[in-house]
Short mmCIF file of C-alpha atoms and ligand atoms in Angstrom, two decimals:
data_model
loop_
_atom_site.label_atom_id
_atom_site.label_comp_id
_atom_site.label_asym_id
_atom_site.label_seq_id
_atom_site.Cartn_x
_atom_site.Cartn_y
_atom_site.Cartn_z
CA MET A 1 -0.03 -0.08 -0.03
CA MET A 2 1.41 3.38 -0.92
CA ASN A 3 1.34 6.22 1.51
CA LEU A 4 -0.16 9.05 -0.34
CA CYS A 5 -1.74 12.35 0.48
CA TYR A 6 -5.37 12.47 -0.14
CA MET A 7 -6.04 12.66 -3.97
CA ASP A 8 -9.12 12.94 -5.95
CA TYR A 9 -9.72 10.49 -8.90
CA VAL A 10 -12.38 10.79 -11.60
CA ILE A 11 -12.97 7.69 -13.99
CA ILE A 12 -15.31 7.99 -16.85
CA GLY A 13 -16.66 4.72 -18.09
CA ASP A 14 -17.23 1.47 -16.01
CA GLY A 15 -16.21 -0.86 -18.72
CA VAL A 16 -13.45 -3.39 -17.96
CA ALA A 17 -10.74 -0.58 -18.38
CA GLY A 18 -12.52 1.86 -15.89
CA ALA A 19 -13.47 -0.70 -13.35
CA SER A 20 -10.02 -2.30 -13.25
CA ALA A 21 -8.37 1.31 -12.93
CA ALA A 22 -10.73 2.01 -10.22
CA GLU A 23 -9.97 -1.24 -8.32
CA ARG A 24 -6.11 -0.57 -8.75
CA ILE A 25 -6.27 2.92 -7.38
CA ARG A 26 -8.10 1.71 -4.32
CA ASN A 27 -5.93 -1.24 -3.77
CA GLU A 28 -2.87 1.16 -3.79
CA ASP A 29 -4.26 4.06 -2.11
CA SER A 30 -6.83 3.59 0.65
CA GLU A 31 -7.28 7.26 1.17
CA ALA A 32 -8.01 8.51 -2.09
CA SER A 33 -11.53 9.50 -3.46
CA VAL A 34 -12.37 7.48 -6.35
CA LYS A 35 -15.57 8.52 -8.76
CA LEU A 36 -16.55 6.22 -11.46
CA PHE A 37 -19.22 7.51 -13.88
CA THR A 38 -21.14 5.34 -16.36
CA ASP A 39 -23.95 6.34 -18.73
CA GLU A 40 -25.24 2.87 -18.59
CA SER A 41 -27.94 1.39 -16.14
CA GLN A 42 -25.90 -1.37 -14.71
CA ALA A 43 -22.37 -1.85 -13.26
CA LEU A 44 -19.62 -3.79 -15.16
CA TYR A 45 -20.72 -6.95 -17.06
CA ASN A 46 -18.84 -9.10 -19.31
CA ARG A 47 -19.29 -7.77 -22.77
CA ILE A 48 -17.64 -11.15 -24.14
CA MET A 49 -20.38 -13.17 -22.54
CA LEU A 50 -23.34 -11.17 -24.40
CA LYS A 51 -22.40 -13.40 -27.39
CA THR A 52 -23.46 -16.49 -25.46
CA PHE A 53 -26.42 -14.59 -23.84
CA MET A 54 -27.67 -13.52 -27.40
CA LYS A 55 -27.48 -17.12 -28.43
CA GLY A 56 -29.68 -18.09 -25.84
CA THR A 57 -27.34 -20.27 -23.80
CA LEU A 58 -26.32 -18.05 -20.81
CA PRO A 59 -28.84 -16.30 -18.43
CA ALA A 60 -28.33 -12.42 -18.37
CA GLN A 61 -27.28 -12.55 -14.48
CA TYR A 62 -24.15 -14.52 -15.34
CA THR A 63 -22.77 -11.67 -17.45
CA GLN A 64 -22.85 -9.39 -14.35
CA MET A 65 -19.20 -8.93 -12.93
CA HIS A 66 -19.71 -6.38 -10.20
CA ASP A 67 -22.82 -5.26 -8.22
CA ALA A 68 -23.45 -2.26 -6.14
CA ASP A 69 -21.84 -4.02 -3.01
CA TRP A 70 -18.67 -4.44 -5.00
CA TYR A 71 -17.95 -0.61 -5.16
CA GLU A 72 -19.47 0.05 -1.66
CA LYS A 73 -17.04 -2.40 -0.15
CA ARG A 74 -14.22 -0.72 -1.90
CA ASP A 75 -15.44 2.82 -1.25
CA ILE A 76 -15.68 3.68 -4.77
CA ASP A 77 -18.41 6.09 -5.75
CA LEU A 78 -20.20 4.57 -8.61
CA TYR A 79 -22.44 7.00 -10.64
CA LEU A 80 -25.13 4.82 -12.70
CA GLU A 81 -26.92 6.30 -15.61
CA THR A 82 -24.77 9.61 -15.32
CA ARG A 83 -23.18 10.63 -18.48
CA VAL A 84 -20.12 13.14 -18.10
CA GLU A 85 -20.81 15.84 -20.68
CA GLU A 86 -17.84 17.69 -20.56
CA VAL A 87 -14.43 17.84 -19.12
CA LYS A 88 -13.12 21.29 -18.09
CA GLU A 89 -9.38 20.97 -18.45
CA GLU A 90 -8.55 24.35 -17.43
CA TYR A 91 -10.37 23.84 -13.97
CA ASN A 92 -9.71 20.08 -13.50
CA THR A 93 -13.38 19.35 -13.29
CA VAL A 94 -15.95 17.14 -15.13
CA ILE A 95 -19.64 18.15 -15.64
CA SER A 96 -22.42 15.43 -15.63
CA GLU A 97 -25.46 15.47 -17.82
CA TYR A 98 -27.50 16.64 -14.59
CA GLY A 99 -25.09 19.83 -14.62
CA GLU A 100 -23.17 18.59 -11.49
CA GLU A 101 -19.54 19.43 -11.26
CA TYR A 102 -16.89 17.11 -9.97
CA SER A 103 -13.17 18.00 -9.44
CA TYR A 104 -10.34 15.56 -9.99
CA GLU A 105 -6.69 15.64 -9.56
CA LYS A 106 -6.21 12.87 -12.03
CA LEU A 107 -8.77 11.91 -14.70
CA LEU A 108 -9.06 8.62 -16.65
CA VAL A 109 -11.04 8.69 -19.90
CA ALA A 110 -12.13 4.96 -20.29
CA THR A 111 -15.12 5.67 -22.73
CA GLY A 112 -14.47 2.94 -25.25
CA GLY A 113 -16.41 3.44 -28.63
CA SER A 114 -19.85 3.24 -30.05
CA PRO A 115 -20.95 1.01 -33.03
CA ARG A 116 -20.57 2.85 -36.37
CA GLU A 117 -24.05 3.44 -38.02
CA TYR A 118 -25.24 3.83 -41.34
CA PRO A 119 -26.14 7.33 -42.27
CA LEU A 120 -29.88 6.74 -42.95
CA ASP A 121 -32.53 9.11 -43.27
CA GLU A 122 -35.03 7.02 -41.21
CA ASP A 123 -34.97 4.70 -38.27
CA PHE A 124 -35.79 1.25 -38.74
CA GLU A 125 -37.02 -0.63 -35.66
CA ASN A 126 -35.44 -3.99 -36.85
CA LEU A 127 -32.09 -2.58 -37.59
CA HIS A 128 -29.64 -3.54 -34.80
CA TYR A 129 -26.15 -2.38 -33.72
CA MET A 130 -24.32 -4.29 -30.94
CA TRP A 131 -22.41 -3.09 -27.96
CA THR A 132 -24.32 -2.80 -24.75
CA MET A 133 -26.24 -5.33 -22.67
CA LYS A 134 -29.33 -3.19 -23.84
CA ASP A 135 -28.39 -3.90 -27.64
CA ALA A 136 -27.83 -7.62 -26.65
CA GLU A 137 -31.36 -7.81 -25.03
CA GLU A 138 -32.99 -6.37 -28.41
CA ILE A 139 -30.79 -8.73 -30.59
CA LYS A 140 -31.76 -11.86 -28.56
CA GLU A 141 -35.44 -10.97 -28.91
CA SER A 142 -34.94 -10.16 -32.45
CA ALA A 143 -33.22 -13.43 -33.23
CA GLU A 144 -35.76 -15.49 -31.22
CA ASN A 145 -38.58 -13.90 -33.12
CA SER A 146 -37.15 -13.70 -36.59
CA GLN A 147 -37.37 -16.26 -39.37
CA LYS A 148 -34.91 -14.67 -41.66
CA ALA A 149 -32.04 -12.11 -40.94
CA ALA A 150 -29.24 -10.53 -42.54
CA VAL A 151 -26.02 -9.83 -40.54
CA ILE A 152 -23.56 -7.23 -42.22
CA GLY A 153 -19.95 -6.89 -41.35
CA GLY A 154 -17.12 -9.24 -41.88
CA GLY A 155 -15.16 -8.58 -38.69
CA LEU A 156 -14.49 -9.92 -35.08
CA LEU A 157 -17.90 -8.88 -33.75
CA GLY A 158 -20.03 -9.64 -37.02
CA ILE A 159 -19.35 -13.39 -36.43
CA ASP A 160 -20.86 -13.17 -33.02
CA LEU A 161 -24.17 -11.56 -34.51
CA ALA A 162 -24.25 -14.33 -37.29
CA ALA A 163 -23.75 -17.03 -34.70
CA ALA A 164 -26.55 -15.52 -32.44
CA TYR A 165 -29.32 -15.56 -35.13
CA ALA A 166 -28.28 -18.87 -36.55
CA GLU A 167 -28.32 -20.55 -33.21
CA ASN A 168 -31.79 -19.20 -32.48
CA ASN A 169 -32.84 -21.17 -35.63
CA CYS A 170 -33.12 -18.10 -37.86
CA GLU A 171 -32.21 -18.42 -41.50
CA THR A 172 -29.02 -16.09 -41.49
CA TYR A 173 -27.46 -14.42 -44.45
CA TYR A 174 -23.93 -13.22 -43.49
CA LEU A 175 -23.07 -10.47 -45.85
CA ILE A 176 -19.40 -9.85 -46.29
CA ARG A 177 -17.89 -7.03 -48.47
CA GLY A 178 -14.59 -8.69 -48.98
CA ASP A 179 -13.78 -12.14 -50.40
CA ARG A 180 -13.45 -13.60 -46.72
CA TRP A 181 -14.16 -13.09 -43.07
CA TRP A 182 -11.57 -10.92 -41.06
CA HIS A 183 -9.52 -10.23 -44.11
CA ARG A 184 -7.30 -8.17 -41.84
CA GLY A 185 -6.02 -11.02 -40.08
CA ILE A 186 -6.46 -14.07 -42.07
CA SER A 187 -6.06 -15.30 -45.81
CA LYS A 188 -8.47 -17.24 -47.80
CA LYS A 189 -6.91 -20.59 -46.66
CA GLY A 190 -7.63 -19.63 -42.90
CA ALA A 191 -11.12 -17.99 -43.73
CA GLU A 192 -12.19 -21.30 -45.53
CA ILE A 193 -12.25 -22.94 -41.97
CA ILE A 194 -14.33 -20.22 -40.26
CA HIS A 195 -16.74 -20.22 -43.40
CA ARG A 196 -17.15 -24.03 -43.24
CA LYS A 197 -17.87 -23.82 -39.43
CA LEU A 198 -20.33 -21.08 -39.93
CA GLU A 199 -22.23 -23.07 -42.51
CA GLU A 200 -22.19 -26.13 -40.27
CA LYS A 201 -24.17 -23.85 -37.86
CA GLY A 202 -26.65 -22.79 -40.58
CA VAL A 203 -25.12 -19.48 -41.56
CA ASN A 204 -25.29 -18.79 -45.12
CA VAL A 205 -21.84 -16.98 -45.74
CA ILE A 206 -22.15 -14.55 -48.63
CA THR A 207 -18.77 -12.85 -49.68
CA GLU A 208 -18.04 -10.01 -52.09
CA VAL A 209 -21.48 -8.46 -51.55
CA GLU A 210 -22.14 -4.98 -50.33
CA ALA A 211 -25.55 -3.93 -48.79
CA SER A 212 -26.50 -1.02 -50.69
CA SER A 213 -30.06 -0.37 -49.52
CA PHE A 214 -32.73 -1.19 -47.16
CA GLU A 215 -36.21 -1.35 -48.36
CA GLY A 216 -39.37 -1.13 -46.19
CA GLU A 217 -41.20 1.52 -44.03
CA GLU A 218 -40.46 1.50 -40.24
CA ARG A 219 -39.13 -2.08 -40.61
CA ILE A 220 -36.57 -3.32 -43.12
CA GLU A 221 -38.21 -5.95 -45.43
CA LYS A 222 -35.46 -6.38 -48.06
CA VAL A 223 -31.83 -5.75 -48.11
CA VAL A 224 -30.56 -5.09 -51.50
CA THR A 225 -26.95 -5.57 -52.75
CA ASP A 226 -24.77 -3.73 -55.02
CA SER A 227 -25.37 -6.50 -57.60
CA GLY A 228 -29.01 -6.17 -57.33
CA GLU A 229 -29.69 -9.24 -55.32
CA GLU A 230 -32.40 -8.97 -52.68
CA PHE A 231 -32.73 -10.78 -49.32
CA GLY A 232 -36.10 -10.73 -47.57
CA VAL A 233 -35.57 -10.34 -43.88
CA ASP A 234 -37.24 -9.89 -40.55
CA ALA A 235 -34.33 -8.37 -39.03
CA VAL A 236 -30.87 -6.80 -39.85
CA ALA A 237 -27.86 -6.74 -37.53
CA VAL A 238 -24.75 -4.47 -38.58
CA ALA A 239 -21.24 -4.55 -37.25
CA ILE A 240 -19.23 -2.25 -39.33
CA GLY A 241 -16.69 -0.98 -36.76
CA GLN A 242 -16.84 1.66 -34.01
CA THR A 243 -16.39 5.28 -33.41
CA PRO A 244 -14.26 6.36 -30.52
CA ASN A 245 -16.20 8.30 -27.57
CA SER A 246 -13.60 10.94 -27.47
CA ASP A 247 -15.56 14.17 -27.86
CA ILE A 248 -15.75 14.91 -24.13
CA ALA A 249 -11.92 15.69 -23.61
CA ASP A 250 -10.13 18.24 -25.30
CA VAL A 251 -6.76 16.61 -25.68
CA GLU A 252 -4.66 15.49 -28.75
CA LYS A 253 -6.36 12.77 -31.10
CA ASN A 254 -5.41 10.96 -33.96
CA GLU A 255 -7.10 11.47 -37.49
CA ALA A 256 -9.75 8.97 -36.65
CA SER A 257 -10.42 10.92 -33.35
CA MET A 258 -9.01 8.35 -31.00
CA ILE A 259 -7.35 9.94 -27.92
CA LYS A 260 -3.65 9.91 -28.18
CA VAL A 261 -1.48 8.87 -25.15
CA ASP A 262 2.11 8.16 -24.56
CA GLU A 263 3.49 4.89 -23.26
CA ASN A 264 2.35 5.54 -20.04
CA LEU A 265 -1.00 6.25 -21.14
CA GLN A 266 -1.00 10.01 -20.49
CA THR A 267 -2.66 12.36 -22.70
CA SER A 268 -1.48 15.69 -23.98
CA ASP A 269 -2.87 17.08 -20.75
CA GLU A 270 -0.66 15.98 -17.75
CA ASP A 271 -3.64 15.38 -15.45
CA ILE A 272 -5.77 13.26 -17.80
CA TYR A 273 -5.07 9.49 -18.74
CA ALA A 274 -6.87 7.37 -21.36
CA ALA A 275 -7.37 3.51 -21.35
CA GLY A 276 -9.27 1.04 -23.13
CA ASN A 277 -10.76 0.56 -26.61
CA MET A 278 -10.22 3.30 -29.09
CA VAL A 279 -7.05 4.70 -27.56
CA ASP A 280 -3.99 5.33 -29.75
CA TYR A 281 -0.91 4.77 -27.69
CA TYR A 282 2.80 4.28 -28.13
CA SER A 283 3.72 0.57 -27.62
CA PRO A 284 7.15 0.11 -26.37
CA VAL A 285 6.99 -3.56 -27.40
CA LEU A 286 5.84 -2.80 -31.06
CA GLU A 287 7.98 0.49 -30.99
CA GLU A 288 5.29 2.26 -32.76
CA ARG A 289 1.92 3.83 -32.16
CA THR A 290 -1.02 1.24 -32.26
CA VAL A 291 -4.79 0.95 -31.37
CA LYS A 292 -6.16 -2.33 -30.13
CA GLY A 293 -9.55 -3.56 -28.88
CA SER A 294 -9.81 -6.77 -26.55
CA TRP A 295 -10.99 -7.50 -23.15
CA ASP A 296 -7.58 -8.45 -21.66
CA HIS A 297 -5.90 -5.47 -23.33
CA SER A 298 -8.58 -2.92 -21.83
CA GLU A 299 -8.34 -4.50 -18.43
CA ALA A 300 -4.44 -4.28 -18.33
CA MET A 301 -4.65 -0.76 -19.80
CA GLY A 302 -6.95 0.42 -16.96
CA GLU A 303 -4.48 -1.17 -14.24
CA TYR A 304 -1.38 0.50 -15.92
CA ALA A 305 -3.10 3.85 -16.20
CA ALA A 306 -4.05 3.67 -12.65
CA ASP A 307 -0.50 2.91 -11.69
CA ASN A 308 0.78 5.88 -13.53
CA MET A 309 -1.86 8.09 -12.23
CA LEU A 310 -0.62 6.99 -8.85
CA GLY A 311 2.71 8.40 -9.75
CA LYS A 312 4.58 5.02 -10.83
CA ASP A 313 6.38 4.85 -14.14
CA ARG A 314 4.84 1.94 -15.86
CA PRO A 315 5.12 1.97 -19.71
CA PHE A 316 2.20 -0.24 -21.26
CA ASN A 317 4.03 -3.23 -22.75
CA PHE A 318 0.87 -5.70 -22.71
CA ILE A 319 0.33 -8.15 -25.48
CA ASN A 320 -3.35 -8.58 -26.33
CA THR A 321 -5.36 -11.68 -27.32
CA TYR A 322 -8.70 -12.31 -28.86
CA GLY A 323 -10.49 -15.49 -28.98
CA VAL A 324 -13.79 -16.54 -30.83
CA GLY A 325 -15.46 -19.48 -29.17
CA HIS A 326 -18.28 -20.41 -31.35
CA PHE A 327 -17.02 -23.60 -32.96
CA ASP A 328 -15.55 -27.08 -32.35
CA VAL A 329 -11.94 -25.47 -33.26
CA GLN A 330 -10.46 -22.65 -31.28
CA PHE A 331 -9.63 -19.39 -32.79
CA LEU A 332 -7.03 -17.16 -31.16
CA ALA A 333 -5.46 -14.01 -32.47
CA ILE A 334 -2.43 -12.44 -30.42
CA GLY A 335 -0.58 -9.24 -30.80
CA ASP A 336 -0.30 -7.19 -33.96
CA TRP A 337 -1.94 -8.26 -37.32
CA THR A 338 -0.26 -6.10 -39.65
CA GLY A 339 3.16 -6.73 -40.94
CA GLU A 340 4.65 -9.44 -43.18
CA PRO A 341 2.74 -12.85 -42.79
CA VAL A 342 3.94 -16.49 -43.16
CA GLU A 343 1.17 -19.13 -42.90
CA LYS A 344 0.38 -22.72 -43.02
CA LYS A 345 -2.56 -24.82 -43.14
CA TYR A 346 -1.82 -28.07 -41.43
CA SER A 347 -5.18 -29.79 -41.94
CA GLU A 348 -8.87 -29.24 -42.68
CA ASP A 349 -9.26 -27.41 -39.32
CA GLU A 350 -5.77 -26.33 -38.53
CA TYR A 351 -4.23 -22.98 -39.43
CA ARG A 352 -1.72 -20.51 -38.41
CA ARG A 353 -0.56 -17.25 -39.56
CA LEU A 354 2.38 -15.37 -38.16
CA PHE A 355 3.30 -11.55 -38.56
CA PHE A 356 6.68 -10.13 -38.63
CA LYS A 357 8.19 -6.80 -38.61
CA ASN A 358 11.81 -6.08 -39.15
CA ASP A 359 12.47 -9.79 -38.62
CA ARG A 360 10.75 -9.76 -35.38
CA LEU A 361 7.53 -11.66 -34.55
CA VAL A 362 4.74 -9.06 -33.72
CA GLY A 363 1.55 -11.53 -33.86
CA ALA A 364 -0.22 -14.63 -34.49
CA VAL A 365 -3.53 -15.86 -35.61
CA MET A 366 -4.23 -19.53 -34.88
CA ILE A 367 -7.25 -21.85 -35.81
CA GLY A 368 -7.20 -25.28 -34.35
CA PHE A 369 -3.71 -25.60 -33.61
CA THR A 370 -3.30 -22.88 -30.71
CA LYS A 371 -0.39 -24.51 -28.98
CA GLY A 372 2.49 -22.11 -27.62
CA GLN A 373 0.45 -19.01 -26.80
CA GLU A 374 2.82 -18.06 -24.00
CA LYS A 375 5.83 -18.73 -26.10
CA ILE A 376 4.43 -16.45 -28.64
CA LYS A 377 3.87 -13.49 -26.23
CA ASP A 378 7.42 -14.19 -24.98
CA LEU A 379 8.88 -13.94 -28.48
CA ILE A 380 6.96 -10.80 -29.17
CA GLN A 381 8.14 -9.17 -25.78
CA ASP A 382 11.64 -10.41 -26.19
CA LYS A 383 12.07 -8.67 -29.70
CA GLN A 384 14.23 -11.25 -30.83
CA LYS A 385 15.35 -11.38 -34.45
CA ILE A 386 13.97 -14.55 -36.34
CA LYS A 387 16.06 -15.65 -39.13
CA ASP A 388 14.27 -18.60 -40.19
CA LYS A 389 10.44 -17.49 -40.04
CA GLU A 390 9.21 -20.63 -41.79
CA ALA A 391 10.73 -22.66 -38.99
CA LEU A 392 8.13 -21.15 -36.57
CA LEU A 393 5.36 -22.53 -38.56
CA GLU A 394 6.56 -26.26 -37.94
CA LYS A 395 4.49 -27.88 -35.11
CA SER A 396 7.80 -29.31 -33.71
CA TYR A 397 8.90 -25.85 -32.90
CA TRP A 398 5.96 -25.34 -30.21
CA SER A 399 6.14 -28.76 -28.75
C1 LIG B 401 -20.61 -9.24 -28.39
C2 LIG B 401 -19.03 -8.90 -28.00
C3 LIG B 401 -18.18 -9.73 -28.13
C4 LIG B 401 -16.86 -9.49 -27.71
N1 LIG B 401 -16.00 -10.44 -27.87
C5 LIG B 401 -14.80 -10.53 -27.42
C6 LIG B 401 -13.81 -11.52 -27.35
O1 LIG B 401 -14.04 -12.77 -27.57
N2 LIG B 401 -12.39 -11.29 -26.75
C7 LIG B 401 -12.26 -10.07 -26.58
O2 LIG B 401 -11.07 -9.92 -26.10
N3 LIG B 401 -12.99 -8.99 -26.71
C8 LIG B 401 -14.28 -9.22 -27.12
N4 LIG B 401 -15.09 -8.11 -27.38
C9 LIG B 401 -14.49 -6.67 -27.03
C10 LIG B 401 -14.50 -6.42 -25.50
O3 LIG B 401 -15.63 -6.57 -24.83
C11 LIG B 401 -14.01 -4.90 -25.49
O4 LIG B 401 -12.74 -4.88 -25.98
C12 LIG B 401 -14.00 -4.44 -24.17
O5 LIG B 401 -15.23 -4.42 -23.42
C13 LIG B 401 -13.63 -2.96 -24.11
O6 LIG B 401 -13.53 -2.46 -22.86
P1 LIG B 401 -13.43 -0.94 -22.41
O7 LIG B 401 -13.47 -0.77 -20.90
O8 LIG B 401 -12.39 -0.33 -23.21
O9 LIG B 401 -14.69 -0.12 -23.24
P2 LIG B 401 -16.23 -0.42 -22.92
O10 LIG B 401 -16.52 -1.66 -22.63
O11 LIG B 401 -16.74 0.10 -24.36
O12 LIG B 401 -16.58 0.52 -21.88
C14 LIG B 401 -16.82 2.10 -21.96
C15 LIG B 401 -17.98 2.47 -21.07
O13 LIG B 401 -17.98 3.86 -20.90
C16 LIG B 401 -19.30 4.40 -20.98
N5 LIG B 401 -19.13 5.74 -21.48
C17 LIG B 401 -18.89 6.14 -22.63
N6 LIG B 401 -19.02 7.55 -22.83
C18 LIG B 401 -19.40 7.97 -21.45
C19 LIG B 401 -19.63 9.40 -20.78
N7 LIG B 401 -19.39 10.39 -21.54
N8 LIG B 401 -20.02 9.31 -19.56
C20 LIG B 401 -20.17 8.10 -18.68
N9 LIG B 401 -19.91 6.92 -19.36
C21 LIG B 401 -19.48 6.94 -20.63
C22 LIG B 401 -19.86 3.42 -21.98
O14 LIG B 401 -21.17 3.41 -21.98
C23 LIG B 401 -19.33 2.09 -21.56
O15 LIG B 401 -20.15 1.50 -20.42
C24 LIG B 401 -16.48 -8.26 -27.50
C25 LIG B 401 -17.40 -7.25 -27.43
C26 LIG B 401 -18.73 -7.62 -27.84
C27 LIG B 401 -19.81 -6.40 -27.57
#
């Protein structure tokens, strides 16, 4: 326990980044005042588990991680349904949506992002975007009550929506703009496995197709594609990326409006830190600026940011992982998915792609054959020069 003089900490966002920061501050400083604001109606829940909840195989209460007691016991002031509207950097205060003002000595912005939406002139009641428990409840209900649905977006979140509709016995058309699912991370060889696994679950995977318009009044009845194909639907769910919730703080941002921080997660304002999804930071491991979005990464970022707010010097050198658990084969992505790839397909269900920058391993994507996760992280952390990249694709290397 550190011996500090009384400090005021304010955290915006009770996602995993904000909640883990609050916990770390309290563990290290028993005297501090810690205020945690969320615009949601419930305290921290596990967003990853929402995919299982939407499929109908996990009751909602199992997604809850912290209840009111958890905050009370730790003397953390939780403000539910309280959106922070503004940060007044010059006065070190934040203003809530109710006009109340709270002062801070150190502030953490852990506000994540919101689903990117289509710029449409009308609101369709059966058009869904996914991020919160409220979204998940709506999608679950929609999946249970729909005969046919279209899911749009070939990324990590789109696959969860496709699985949710299909597992509720809804005829599901999964529309992917490119020639494969998650083109950022895997080649056609790897995507073939995922497409087959989706088809086995009853998902119709349709690639190289762009939804160009929605037809219907109040409800979408048809999705029309750029090639003129039409899909009659009862519901449409869309996952085409996120936009950062970064407007509230007047600190330096990148061209995509993500808050920029240094390796200690400090923004251009020395009293303001940022952590979690949609934060552009300098990674001492990758030796470049990067943005990552995963549960473990946001959790670690919250903890590191808290340490730095407490006055420690703790550069953020964490390696992220992201798993997809819908199938009988495991999918796991680690680290950075840009750079020079080498890859191998070992069997119908086993595939591995490794990414290198300047002869260093920076990331991996694995399907089926997921052995050696810790070794991969060590290699990335150690920054070893790898002469024979292909050797790392041999199974014997990881045994
Ligand atoms: C369906 C689904 C499946 C996923 N699957 C995986 C997976 O398998 N593996 C994985 O690693 N990750 C997965 N993720 C992603 C993972 O959940 C996120 O990376 C993680 O939750 C991000 O945490 P965060 O704290 O950075 O941001 P968030 O969880 O977005 O939290 C930010 C919080 O801040 C609140 N907020 C925003 N602005 C304000 C404001 N002005 N005032 C008050 N509150 C505000 C938001 O409402 C939100 O509650 C999944 C996400 C979803 C939705």
